[in-house]
Short mmCIF file of C-alpha atoms in Angstrom, two decimals:
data_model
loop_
_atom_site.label_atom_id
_atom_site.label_comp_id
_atom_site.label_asym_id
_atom_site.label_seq_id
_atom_site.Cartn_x
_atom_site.Cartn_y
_atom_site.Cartn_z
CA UNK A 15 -26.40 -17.95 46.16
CA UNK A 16 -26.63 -19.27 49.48
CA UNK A 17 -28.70 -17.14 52.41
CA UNK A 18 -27.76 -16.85 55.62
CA UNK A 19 -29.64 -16.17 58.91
CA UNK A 20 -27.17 -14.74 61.40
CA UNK A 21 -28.20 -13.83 65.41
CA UNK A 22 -28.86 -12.03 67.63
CA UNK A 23 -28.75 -9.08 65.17
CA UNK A 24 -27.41 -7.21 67.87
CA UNK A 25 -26.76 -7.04 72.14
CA UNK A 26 -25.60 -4.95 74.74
CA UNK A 27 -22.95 -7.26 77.52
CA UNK A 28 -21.82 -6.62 80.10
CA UNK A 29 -17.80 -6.74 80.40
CA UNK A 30 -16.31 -10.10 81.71
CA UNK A 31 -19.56 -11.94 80.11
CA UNK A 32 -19.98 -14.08 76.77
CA UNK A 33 -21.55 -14.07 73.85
CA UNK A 34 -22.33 -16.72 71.20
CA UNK A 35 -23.37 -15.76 67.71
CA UNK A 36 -25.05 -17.77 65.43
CA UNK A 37 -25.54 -18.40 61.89
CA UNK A 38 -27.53 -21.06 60.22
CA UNK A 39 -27.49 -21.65 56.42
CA UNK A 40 -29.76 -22.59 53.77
CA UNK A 41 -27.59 -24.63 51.78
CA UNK A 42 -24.49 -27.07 52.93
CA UNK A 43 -21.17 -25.24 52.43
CA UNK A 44 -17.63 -26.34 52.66
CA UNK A 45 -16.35 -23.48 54.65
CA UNK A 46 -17.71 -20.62 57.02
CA UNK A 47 -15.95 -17.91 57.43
CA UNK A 48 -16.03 -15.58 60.65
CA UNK A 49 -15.23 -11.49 60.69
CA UNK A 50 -14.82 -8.92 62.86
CA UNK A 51 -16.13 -5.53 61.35
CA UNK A 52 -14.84 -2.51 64.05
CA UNK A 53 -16.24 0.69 64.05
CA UNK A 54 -15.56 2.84 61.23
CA UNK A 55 -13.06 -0.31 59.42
CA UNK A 56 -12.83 -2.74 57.00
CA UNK A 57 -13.74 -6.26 57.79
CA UNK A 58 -10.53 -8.20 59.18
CA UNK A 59 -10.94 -12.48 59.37
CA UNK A 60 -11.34 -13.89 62.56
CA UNK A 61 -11.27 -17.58 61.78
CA UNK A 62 -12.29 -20.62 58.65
CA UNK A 63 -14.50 -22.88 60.24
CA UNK A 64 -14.39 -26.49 58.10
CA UNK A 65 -17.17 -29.09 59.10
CA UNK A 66 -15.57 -31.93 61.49
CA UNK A 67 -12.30 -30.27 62.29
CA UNK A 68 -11.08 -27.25 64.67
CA UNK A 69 -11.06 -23.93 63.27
CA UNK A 70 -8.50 -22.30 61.39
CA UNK A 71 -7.51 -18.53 63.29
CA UNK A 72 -5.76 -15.75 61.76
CA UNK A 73 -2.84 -14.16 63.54
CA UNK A 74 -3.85 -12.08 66.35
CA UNK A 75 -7.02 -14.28 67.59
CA UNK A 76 -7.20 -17.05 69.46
CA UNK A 77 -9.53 -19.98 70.19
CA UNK A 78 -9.85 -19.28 73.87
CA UNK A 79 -10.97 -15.76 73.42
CA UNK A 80 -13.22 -16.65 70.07
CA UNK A 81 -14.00 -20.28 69.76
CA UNK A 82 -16.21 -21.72 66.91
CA UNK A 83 -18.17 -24.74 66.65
CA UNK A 84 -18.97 -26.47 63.25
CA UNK A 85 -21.39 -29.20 64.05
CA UNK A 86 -22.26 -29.95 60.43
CA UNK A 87 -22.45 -28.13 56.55
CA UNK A 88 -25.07 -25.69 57.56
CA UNK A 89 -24.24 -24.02 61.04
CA UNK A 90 -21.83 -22.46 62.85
CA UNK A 91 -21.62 -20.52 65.92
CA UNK A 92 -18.55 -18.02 67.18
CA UNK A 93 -18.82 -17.08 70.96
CA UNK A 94 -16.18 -13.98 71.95
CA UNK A 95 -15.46 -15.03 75.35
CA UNK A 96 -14.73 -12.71 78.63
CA UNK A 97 -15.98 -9.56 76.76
CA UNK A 98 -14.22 -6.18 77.01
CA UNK A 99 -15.21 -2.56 75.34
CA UNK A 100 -12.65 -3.51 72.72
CA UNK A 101 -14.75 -6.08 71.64
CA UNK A 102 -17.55 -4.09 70.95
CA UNK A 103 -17.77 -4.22 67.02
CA UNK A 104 -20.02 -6.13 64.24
CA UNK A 105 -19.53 -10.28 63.41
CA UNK A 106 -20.27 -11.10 60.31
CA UNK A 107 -20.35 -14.82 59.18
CA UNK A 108 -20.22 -15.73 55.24
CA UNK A 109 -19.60 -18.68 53.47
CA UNK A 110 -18.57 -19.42 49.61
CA UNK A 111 -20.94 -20.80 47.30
CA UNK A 112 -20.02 -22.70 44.23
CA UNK A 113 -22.45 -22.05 41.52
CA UNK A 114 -21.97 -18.51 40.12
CA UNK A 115 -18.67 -17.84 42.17
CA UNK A 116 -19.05 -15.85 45.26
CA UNK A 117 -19.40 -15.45 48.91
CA UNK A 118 -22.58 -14.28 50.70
CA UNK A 119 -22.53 -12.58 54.40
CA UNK A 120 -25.15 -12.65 57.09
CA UNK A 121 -26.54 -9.33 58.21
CA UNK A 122 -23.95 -8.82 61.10
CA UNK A 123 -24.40 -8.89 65.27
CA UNK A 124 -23.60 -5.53 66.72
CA UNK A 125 -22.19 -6.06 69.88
CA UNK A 126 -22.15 -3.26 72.41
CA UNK A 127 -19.77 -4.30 75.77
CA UNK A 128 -20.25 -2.10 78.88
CA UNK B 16 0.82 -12.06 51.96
CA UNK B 17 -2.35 -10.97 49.43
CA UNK B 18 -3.92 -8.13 50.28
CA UNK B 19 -6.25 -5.25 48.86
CA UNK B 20 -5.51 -1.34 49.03
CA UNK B 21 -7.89 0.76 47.72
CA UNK B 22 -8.06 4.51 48.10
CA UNK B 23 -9.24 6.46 51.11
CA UNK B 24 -12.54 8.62 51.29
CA UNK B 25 -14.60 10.14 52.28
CA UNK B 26 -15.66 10.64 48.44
CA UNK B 27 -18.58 13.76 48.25
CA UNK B 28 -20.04 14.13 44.60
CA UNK B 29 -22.55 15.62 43.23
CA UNK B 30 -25.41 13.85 41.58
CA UNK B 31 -24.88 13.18 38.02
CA UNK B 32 -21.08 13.17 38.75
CA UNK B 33 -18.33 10.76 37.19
CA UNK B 34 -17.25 8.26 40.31
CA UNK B 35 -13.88 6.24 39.99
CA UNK B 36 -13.08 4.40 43.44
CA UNK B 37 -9.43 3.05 42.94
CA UNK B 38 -8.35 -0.57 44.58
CA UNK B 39 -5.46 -2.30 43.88
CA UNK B 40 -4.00 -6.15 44.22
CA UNK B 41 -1.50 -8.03 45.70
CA UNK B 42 -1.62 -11.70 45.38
CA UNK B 43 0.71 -14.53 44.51
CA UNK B 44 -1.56 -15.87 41.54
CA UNK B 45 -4.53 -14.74 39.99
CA UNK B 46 -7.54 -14.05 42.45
CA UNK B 47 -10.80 -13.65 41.81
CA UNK B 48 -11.98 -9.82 42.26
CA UNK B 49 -15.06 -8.09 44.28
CA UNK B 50 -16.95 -5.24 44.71
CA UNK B 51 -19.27 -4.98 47.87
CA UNK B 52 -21.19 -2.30 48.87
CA UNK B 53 -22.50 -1.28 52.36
CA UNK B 54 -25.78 0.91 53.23
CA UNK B 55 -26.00 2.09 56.01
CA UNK B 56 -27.49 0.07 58.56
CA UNK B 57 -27.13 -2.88 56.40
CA UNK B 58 -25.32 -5.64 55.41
CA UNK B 59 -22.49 -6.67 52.69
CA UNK B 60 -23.59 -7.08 49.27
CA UNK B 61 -22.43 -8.18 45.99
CA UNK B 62 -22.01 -5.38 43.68
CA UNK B 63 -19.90 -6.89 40.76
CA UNK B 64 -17.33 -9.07 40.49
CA UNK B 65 -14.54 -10.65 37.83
CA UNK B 66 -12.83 -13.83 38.15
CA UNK B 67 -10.00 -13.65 35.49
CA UNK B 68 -8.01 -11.06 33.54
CA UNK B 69 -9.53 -8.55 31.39
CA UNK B 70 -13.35 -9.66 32.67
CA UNK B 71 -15.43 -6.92 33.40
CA UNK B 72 -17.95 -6.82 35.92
CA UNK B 73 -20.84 -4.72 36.04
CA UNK B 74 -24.59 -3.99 38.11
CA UNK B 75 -26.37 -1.25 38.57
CA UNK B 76 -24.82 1.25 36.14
CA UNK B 77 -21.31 0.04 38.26
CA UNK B 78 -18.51 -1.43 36.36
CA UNK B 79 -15.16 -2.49 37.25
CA UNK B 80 -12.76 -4.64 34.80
CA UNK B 81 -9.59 -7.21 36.09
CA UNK B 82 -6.35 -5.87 34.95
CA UNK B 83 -3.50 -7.82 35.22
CA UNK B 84 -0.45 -5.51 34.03
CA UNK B 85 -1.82 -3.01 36.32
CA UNK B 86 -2.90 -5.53 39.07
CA UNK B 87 -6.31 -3.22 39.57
CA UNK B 88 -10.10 -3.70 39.80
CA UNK B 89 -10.96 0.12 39.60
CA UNK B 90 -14.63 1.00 40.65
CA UNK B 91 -16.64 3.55 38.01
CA UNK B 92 -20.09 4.71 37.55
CA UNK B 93 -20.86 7.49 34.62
CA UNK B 94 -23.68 8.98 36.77
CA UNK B 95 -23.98 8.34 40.57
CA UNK B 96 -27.26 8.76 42.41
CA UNK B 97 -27.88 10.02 46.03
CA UNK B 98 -29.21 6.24 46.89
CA UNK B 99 -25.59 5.28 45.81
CA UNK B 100 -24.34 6.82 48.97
CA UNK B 101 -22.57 3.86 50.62
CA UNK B 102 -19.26 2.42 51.44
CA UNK B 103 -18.12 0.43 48.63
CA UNK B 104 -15.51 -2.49 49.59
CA UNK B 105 -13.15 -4.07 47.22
CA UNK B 106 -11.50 -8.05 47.70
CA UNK B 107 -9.37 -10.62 46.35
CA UNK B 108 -10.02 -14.19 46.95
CA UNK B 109 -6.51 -16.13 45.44
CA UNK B 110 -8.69 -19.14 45.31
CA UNK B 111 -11.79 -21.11 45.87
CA UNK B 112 -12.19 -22.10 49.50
CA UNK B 113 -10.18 -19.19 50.98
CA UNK B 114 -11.62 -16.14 52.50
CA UNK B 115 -11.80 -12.79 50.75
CA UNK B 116 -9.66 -10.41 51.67
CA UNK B 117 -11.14 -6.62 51.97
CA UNK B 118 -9.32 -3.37 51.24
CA UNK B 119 -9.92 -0.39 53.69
CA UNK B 120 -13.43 0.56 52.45
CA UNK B 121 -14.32 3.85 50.64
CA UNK B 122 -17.16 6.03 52.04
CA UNK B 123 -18.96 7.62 49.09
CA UNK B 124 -21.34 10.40 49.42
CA UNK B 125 -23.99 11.93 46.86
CA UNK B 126 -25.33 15.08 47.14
CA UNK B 127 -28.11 16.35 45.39
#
């Protein structure tokens, strides 16, 4: 399976400040994927990041608050933008690997706002 | 849409206890099927998985097996340990190249 190094592995913002997370992968994958892991919950999808085209959002975020770069099959950053307490949660990045079926995560970036 | 529910914890067992963590499907074909499992202060990992009906997955004493006419992925373990203390995470992926999707999460603790 594929290994991912994901950072910072965690920061304290300030509010009204951004934040870009990155992940870097050992292997080249088709698709990244990008979650948001709040306190206490389940992991809900942010966004599907496919080399050399925009980034694919699920309903309730947008590319101005959380936009994603894909600059080629083995990196991928996701900056939340204009940073409020409610943001304060985990990101976790993970991507799909072919051989022996199944998706790997990075170790997560827990993000404190204040 | 697809999504995952699985039941609600906190679960608190004793060691040596029987463990069944419940998760059901939706999906509009046949997804593939995960277990992950969460220490604390750690990341996702694999635990098991099963790709097609009637598989059964299995690692570390944890088995779960696809069933279709029931649309389940049910989590067991004949003797839990207090290192098994976790939250365990069950997902559906409805095909290759799409993101899993993660039921609710179940915090299980062991007691010795």
């Amino acid at each position: 399976s594929a290994v991912i190094s994901q950072k910072p592995s965690r920061d304290i913002c300030q509010r009204g400040t951004s934040l870009t997370i990155q992940c870097q992968v050992d292997s080249q994958v088709t698709m990244m994927f990008w979650y948001r892991q709040q306190p206490g919950q389940s992991l809900t999808l942010i966004a599907t990041a496919n080399q050399g085209s925009e980034a694919t959002y699920e309903s309730g975020f947008v590319i101005d608050k959380f936009p994603i770069s894909r600059p080629n099959l083995t990196f991928s950053t996701l900056t939340v933008s204009n940073m409020s307490p409610e943001d304060s949660s985990i990101y976790l990045c993970s991507v799909e690997y072919i051989s022996n079926y199944g998706y790997t995560f990075g170790s997560g970036t827990r993000l404190t706002v204040v | 849409g697809d999504s995952v529910t699985q039941m609600e914890g906190p679960v608190t067992l004793s060691e040596e206890a029987f463990l069944t963590i419940n998760c059901t499907y939706t999906a509009t074909g046949y997804p593939s099927l995960f277990w992950y499992v969460q220490y604390p202060g750690e990341g996702l990992q694999l635990l098991l998985k099963a790709t097609k009906a009637d598989d059964k997955g299995s690692n570390k004493g944890f088995e779960a097996t696809y069933r279709k006419e029931t649309t389940s992925f049910h989590l067991e373990k004949g003797s839990v340990q207090v290192s098994d203390s976790a939250v365990y995470f069950c997902a559906s992926a409805n095909q290759a190249g799409t993101a899993l999707i993660f039921g609710k999460g179940t915090t299980l603790s062991v007691s010795s």
